Short mmCIF file of C-alpha atoms in Angstrom, two decimals:
data_model
loop_
_atom_site.label_atom_id
_atom_site.label_comp_id
_atom_site.label_asym_id
_atom_site.label_seq_id
_atom_site.Cartn_x
_atom_site.Cartn_y
_atom_site.Cartn_z
CA MET Z 1452 -2.63 156.98 164.31
CA SER Z 1453 -5.89 158.13 162.74
CA THR Z 1454 -7.35 156.05 159.90
CA VAL Z 1455 -7.71 157.75 156.52
CA GLN Z 1456 -11.39 157.93 155.61
CA ILE Z 1457 -13.74 159.23 152.94
CA LEU Z 1458 -15.28 162.67 153.47
CA GLU Z 1459 -19.01 162.48 152.93
CA PRO Z 1460 -21.21 165.45 152.08
CA GLY Z 1461 -23.16 166.84 155.00
CA SER Z 1462 -24.02 170.04 156.80
CA ARG Z 1463 -22.55 172.39 159.35
CA HIS Z 1464 -25.56 171.46 161.45
CA ASP Z 1465 -24.66 167.75 161.60
CA LEU Z 1466 -23.32 166.52 164.93
CA ARG Z 1467 -20.02 164.69 164.49
CA VAL Z 1468 -18.02 163.50 167.49
CA GLY Z 1469 -15.33 160.95 168.24
CA ILE Z 1470 -14.62 160.03 164.63
CA SER Z 1471 -10.81 160.15 164.97
CA PRO Z 1472 -10.07 159.43 168.66
CA ASP Z 1473 -6.31 159.15 168.06
CA ALA Z 1474 -6.00 162.66 166.62
CA PRO Z 1475 -3.57 165.09 168.28
CA ASP Z 1476 -4.76 167.98 170.40
CA GLU Z 1477 -5.68 170.96 168.23
CA SER Z 1478 -3.15 173.14 170.07
CA GLN Z 1479 -0.27 170.77 169.35
CA ILE Z 1480 -0.72 169.74 165.71
CA LYS Z 1481 2.58 169.53 163.82
CA ASP Z 1482 2.34 168.87 160.10
CA GLU Z 1483 4.63 170.66 157.69
CA GLU Z 1484 3.39 168.82 154.60
CA GLY Z 1485 -0.39 169.12 154.94
CA ALA Z 1486 -1.04 165.95 152.96
CA PHE Z 1487 -3.68 164.86 155.48
CA GLY Z 1488 -6.05 166.69 157.79
CA TYR Z 1489 -9.28 166.57 159.78
CA CYS Z 1490 -12.60 167.79 158.40
CA HIS Z 1491 -16.09 168.07 159.83
CA SER Z 1492 -18.10 168.13 156.60
CA TYR Z 1493 -18.67 169.97 153.37
CA GLU Z 1494 -21.72 171.71 151.93
CA THR Z 1495 -22.62 172.60 148.38
CA SER Z 1496 -24.80 175.38 146.99
CA SER Z 1497 -24.12 177.96 149.70
CA ARG Z 1498 -24.78 181.57 148.71
CA TYR Z 1499 -23.85 182.91 152.12
CA ASP Z 1500 -20.14 182.20 152.61
CA GLY Z 1501 -18.69 184.41 149.89
CA PRO Z 1502 -19.67 185.58 146.40
CA GLY Z 1503 -21.63 183.39 144.02
CA LEU Z 1504 -22.35 179.72 144.59
CA ARG Z 1505 -19.96 178.23 147.16
CA LEU Z 1506 -18.62 174.88 148.14
CA VAL Z 1507 -17.89 175.21 151.87
CA LEU Z 1508 -15.41 172.91 153.61
CA PHE Z 1509 -15.62 172.83 157.41
CA VAL Z 1510 -12.31 171.77 158.92
CA SER Z 1511 -11.78 170.67 162.51
CA GLY Z 1512 -9.80 172.38 165.25
CA CYS Z 1513 -10.26 175.73 166.98
CA LEU Z 1514 -8.49 177.43 169.86
CA LEU Z 1515 -11.37 179.77 170.72
CA ARG Z 1516 -14.25 178.65 172.92
CA CYS Z 1517 -16.99 181.06 171.99
CA THR Z 1518 -19.92 180.96 174.40
CA TYR Z 1519 -22.35 181.16 171.47
CA CYS Z 1520 -20.57 178.73 169.11
CA HIS Z 1521 -23.05 176.75 167.02
CA ASN Z 1522 -20.47 174.12 166.04
CA PRO Z 1523 -18.60 173.00 169.18
CA ASP Z 1524 -18.04 169.67 167.43
CA THR Z 1525 -15.44 171.45 165.28
CA TRP Z 1526 -13.27 172.44 168.27
CA HIS Z 1527 -11.29 169.21 168.43
CA LEU Z 1528 -9.44 167.31 165.70
CA LYS Z 1529 -10.59 164.05 167.27
CA ASP Z 1530 -14.17 164.79 166.23
CA GLY Z 1531 -13.25 165.25 162.56
CA THR Z 1532 -12.79 162.83 159.68
CA TYR Z 1533 -9.13 162.18 158.76
CA VAL Z 1534 -8.79 162.64 154.99
CA SER Z 1535 -6.13 163.34 152.40
CA ALA Z 1536 -5.84 166.76 150.79
CA ASP Z 1537 -5.83 165.04 147.40
CA HIS Z 1538 -9.16 163.41 148.22
CA VAL Z 1539 -10.64 166.78 149.21
CA LEU Z 1540 -9.39 168.37 145.99
CA ARG Z 1541 -10.90 165.58 143.90
CA ARG Z 1542 -14.22 166.35 145.55
CA VAL Z 1543 -13.73 170.07 144.88
CA ASN Z 1544 -12.92 169.34 141.24
CA ASP Z 1545 -16.26 167.55 140.85
CA PHE Z 1546 -18.05 170.84 141.50
CA VAL Z 1547 -15.93 173.15 139.33
CA PRO Z 1548 -18.30 172.98 136.30
CA ALA Z 1549 -21.17 174.19 138.50
CA LEU Z 1550 -19.23 176.78 140.51
CA LEU Z 1551 -17.40 178.65 137.77
CA PRO Z 1552 -20.41 179.76 135.66
CA LEU Z 1553 -22.13 181.09 138.80
CA GLY Z 1554 -19.19 183.18 139.99
CA GLY Z 1555 -18.58 180.98 142.98
CA GLY Z 1556 -15.74 179.05 144.51
CA LEU Z 1557 -14.43 177.37 147.62
CA THR Z 1558 -14.71 178.65 151.18
CA ILE Z 1559 -12.84 176.95 154.00
CA SER Z 1560 -14.46 177.46 157.38
CA GLY Z 1561 -14.37 175.59 160.65
CA GLY Z 1562 -13.45 175.39 163.35
CA GLU Z 1563 -10.48 177.57 162.49
CA PRO Z 1564 -8.71 176.84 159.18
CA MET Z 1565 -5.39 178.15 160.43
CA VAL Z 1566 -5.15 175.45 163.10
CA GLN Z 1567 -4.37 173.10 160.17
CA LEU Z 1568 -2.28 175.60 158.27
CA ALA Z 1569 -0.34 173.24 156.00
CA PHE Z 1570 -3.47 171.23 155.15
CA THR Z 1571 -5.58 174.24 154.26
CA ARG Z 1572 -2.63 175.84 152.42
CA ARG Z 1573 -2.51 172.79 150.14
CA ILE Z 1574 -6.26 172.88 149.51
CA PHE Z 1575 -6.33 176.61 148.77
CA ALA Z 1576 -3.44 176.23 146.30
CA GLY Z 1577 -5.19 173.32 144.61
CA ALA Z 1578 -8.46 175.24 144.35
CA LYS Z 1579 -6.69 178.21 142.76
CA ALA Z 1580 -5.08 175.84 140.25
CA LEU Z 1581 -8.61 174.73 139.33
CA GLY Z 1582 -9.53 178.36 138.63
CA LEU Z 1583 -11.76 178.83 141.66
CA HIS Z 1584 -12.31 181.91 143.77
CA THR Z 1585 -11.17 181.14 147.33
CA ALA Z 1586 -12.29 182.44 150.70
CA ILE Z 1587 -11.41 181.71 154.31
CA GLN Z 1588 -13.60 182.24 157.34
CA THR Z 1589 -11.40 182.96 160.33
CA SER Z 1590 -11.32 184.64 163.71
CA GLY Z 1591 -7.88 185.99 162.84
CA PHE Z 1592 -6.55 184.78 166.19
CA LEU Z 1593 -3.91 182.70 164.42
CA GLY Z 1594 -3.31 185.24 161.67
CA ASP Z 1595 0.37 185.54 162.53
CA ARG Z 1596 0.76 181.98 161.24
CA ALA Z 1597 -0.36 182.93 157.74
CA ASP Z 1598 2.62 184.01 155.63
CA GLU Z 1599 2.41 185.81 152.30
CA SER Z 1600 2.37 182.57 150.31
CA TYR Z 1601 -0.60 181.33 152.32
CA LEU Z 1602 -2.55 184.55 151.81
CA SER Z 1603 -1.64 184.72 148.11
CA ASN Z 1604 -3.98 181.79 147.42
CA ILE Z 1605 -6.91 183.42 149.24
CA ASP Z 1606 -9.09 185.91 147.38
CA LEU Z 1607 -11.38 186.92 150.25
CA VAL Z 1608 -11.15 186.84 154.03
CA LEU Z 1609 -14.37 186.49 156.03
CA LEU Z 1610 -13.07 187.92 159.29
CA ASP Z 1611 -15.00 187.45 162.53
CA ILE Z 1612 -14.47 190.42 164.82
CA LYS Z 1613 -16.40 189.34 167.86
CA SER Z 1614 -15.83 192.38 170.04
CA SER Z 1615 -13.84 195.61 170.24
CA ASN Z 1616 -13.60 195.44 174.02
CA PRO Z 1617 -10.74 193.18 175.19
CA ASP Z 1618 -12.59 192.12 178.33
CA THR Z 1619 -15.74 191.24 176.39
CA TYR Z 1620 -13.68 189.40 173.79
CA ARG Z 1621 -11.96 187.28 176.43
CA ARG Z 1622 -15.26 186.58 178.19
CA VAL Z 1623 -17.00 185.32 175.05
CA THR Z 1624 -14.04 183.55 173.39
CA GLY Z 1625 -11.55 182.71 176.13
CA ARG Z 1626 -8.78 184.40 174.12
CA ASP Z 1627 -7.16 187.81 173.57
CA LEU Z 1628 -8.49 190.36 171.08
CA ALA Z 1629 -5.14 191.81 169.96
CA PRO Z 1630 -4.18 189.07 167.42
CA THR Z 1631 -7.45 189.56 165.52
CA LEU Z 1632 -6.99 193.33 165.28
CA ARG Z 1633 -3.36 192.87 164.27
CA PHE Z 1634 -4.40 190.49 161.48
CA ALA Z 1635 -7.10 192.89 160.29
CA GLU Z 1636 -4.56 195.71 160.07
CA ARG Z 1637 -2.20 193.48 158.14
CA LEU Z 1638 -4.93 192.57 155.65
CA ALA Z 1639 -5.65 196.28 155.19
CA SER Z 1640 -1.97 196.95 154.48
CA LEU Z 1641 -2.06 194.22 151.81
CA SER Z 1642 -5.36 195.50 150.35
CA LYS Z 1643 -6.73 191.98 150.78
CA PRO Z 1644 -10.54 191.97 150.31
CA VAL Z 1645 -12.36 191.39 153.58
CA TRP Z 1646 -15.92 190.89 154.73
CA VAL Z 1647 -16.13 191.57 158.46
CA ARG Z 1648 -18.61 189.42 160.34
CA PHE Z 1649 -20.02 190.40 163.72
CA THR Z 1650 -22.22 188.07 165.74
CA LEU Z 1651 -24.82 190.05 167.64
CA VAL Z 1652 -25.58 188.30 170.92
CA PRO Z 1653 -28.05 189.98 173.31
CA GLY Z 1654 -26.40 190.58 176.66
CA GLU Z 1655 -22.97 189.54 175.35
CA THR Z 1656 -21.81 191.64 172.39
CA ASP Z 1657 -24.63 194.15 171.92
CA ASP Z 1658 -23.33 197.00 174.09
CA PRO Z 1659 -23.42 200.19 171.96
CA THR Z 1660 -19.84 201.13 172.85
CA ASN Z 1661 -18.67 197.66 171.83
CA VAL Z 1662 -20.37 197.98 168.45
CA ASP Z 1663 -19.06 201.52 167.96
CA GLY Z 1664 -15.55 200.30 168.68
CA ILE Z 1665 -15.70 197.74 165.88
CA ALA Z 1666 -17.31 200.23 163.50
CA ARG Z 1667 -14.64 202.88 164.11
CA PHE Z 1668 -11.88 200.32 163.69
CA VAL Z 1669 -13.25 198.93 160.43
CA ALA Z 1670 -14.57 202.07 158.71
CA PRO Z 1671 -11.19 203.49 157.54
CA MET Z 1672 -10.14 200.16 155.99
CA LYS Z 1673 -10.64 200.46 152.23
CA ASN Z 1674 -10.25 196.71 151.77
CA VAL Z 1675 -13.34 195.94 153.88
CA GLU Z 1676 -16.15 195.47 151.38
CA TRP Z 1677 -18.92 194.63 153.82
CA VAL Z 1678 -19.76 194.32 157.46
CA GLU Z 1679 -22.23 191.51 158.04
CA VAL Z 1680 -24.30 191.60 161.22
CA GLN Z 1681 -25.15 188.02 162.18
CA PRO Z 1682 -27.94 187.72 164.76
CA PHE Z 1683 -27.44 185.07 167.42
CA HIS Z 1684 -29.48 181.89 167.08
CA GLN Z 1685 -29.99 178.69 169.05
CA MET Z 1686 -29.52 176.23 166.17
CA GLY Z 1687 -26.40 174.73 167.74
CA SER Z 1688 -27.65 174.37 171.30
CA PHE Z 1689 -28.49 170.69 170.78
CA LYS Z 1690 -24.79 170.01 170.12
CA TRP Z 1691 -23.76 171.46 173.47
CA LYS Z 1692 -26.30 169.23 175.21
CA ALA Z 1693 -25.29 166.12 173.25
CA MET Z 1694 -21.62 166.73 174.01
CA GLY Z 1695 -22.21 167.34 177.71
CA LEU Z 1696 -21.01 170.95 177.53
CA ASP Z 1697 -22.20 173.75 179.78
CA TYR Z 1698 -24.19 176.03 177.48
CA LYS Z 1699 -24.70 179.28 179.34
CA LEU Z 1700 -26.80 180.95 176.65
CA LEU Z 1701 -29.69 178.50 176.61
CA ASP Z 1702 -32.11 181.21 177.73
CA THR Z 1703 -30.63 183.99 175.56
CA PRO Z 1704 -33.23 185.17 173.03
CA PRO Z 1705 -32.49 185.87 169.38
CA ALA Z 1706 -31.65 189.48 168.62
CA SER Z 1707 -34.81 191.50 168.08
CA LYS Z 1708 -35.43 193.36 164.84
CA ASP Z 1709 -35.03 196.66 166.68
CA LEU Z 1710 -31.67 195.60 168.09
CA VAL Z 1711 -30.42 194.43 164.69
CA ASN Z 1712 -31.52 197.71 163.12
CA ARG Z 1713 -29.78 199.70 165.85
CA VAL Z 1714 -26.51 197.87 165.28
CA ILE Z 1715 -26.74 198.21 161.50
CA SER Z 1716 -27.36 201.92 161.94
CA GLN Z 1717 -24.27 202.22 164.13
CA PHE Z 1718 -22.08 200.65 161.47
CA ARG Z 1719 -23.59 202.83 158.75
CA ALA Z 1720 -23.14 205.97 160.84
CA ALA Z 1721 -19.43 205.17 161.07
CA GLY Z 1722 -19.18 204.87 157.29
CA CYS Z 1723 -19.29 201.10 156.87
CA GLN Z 1724 -21.07 199.24 154.10
CA VAL Z 1725 -23.27 196.89 156.11
CA ARG Z 1726 -25.82 194.17 155.55
#
């Protein structure tokens, strides 16, 4: 049984491993109440993970194994800090006076927030009760788990669409593409605001037909406010080394300015708002 601890402020770039060695496997978590969960860290003052000034909570657990992941220490619950949802919400409440005047709110990222569905459901509901704007960053792979009550407490979905080609998607994530596309279509049917995020990795996701496929899929969706092109970086490579993981992209360069501009132009040509 994991020991309940205090969640300290930190950064998505902090390496955190082995904090809760008795945690269940992330694919087998069973918690209907969500009173406790596993978190990596939280950051304050983000202006990147949603509108306004954001408090960003990084929860543990993910079923994808992206080859370019910059936070592999969020894959497993055992590497997270075991905390109560009430404790997290008390921390969130401390920042409400700063977040509200600046049009901000709470973003839950990961890992994958839907691995710990009951836990993140409780936190989203508590944040809404505090009057905060809420956002989730998700791959959408577990979107079928999110019922209407879960989504009702989320104002914005930051949806990672990593590829339009099923073979490419499986190669870079280890999982199937279809659940993500199904979740995106469901969000469109609900008119739920979405920012689509696409990680541009040279030699992995940059094929023009792959980009065009995402652009054509997203462009007709009136609920998609932005497409964000995120150039690949090496900031998380030290974590792979420290954790003894085989990092196959060590020699992959950052996306060049010309490549980024080409991809942005492809999204714009399809009718997407892009940045």
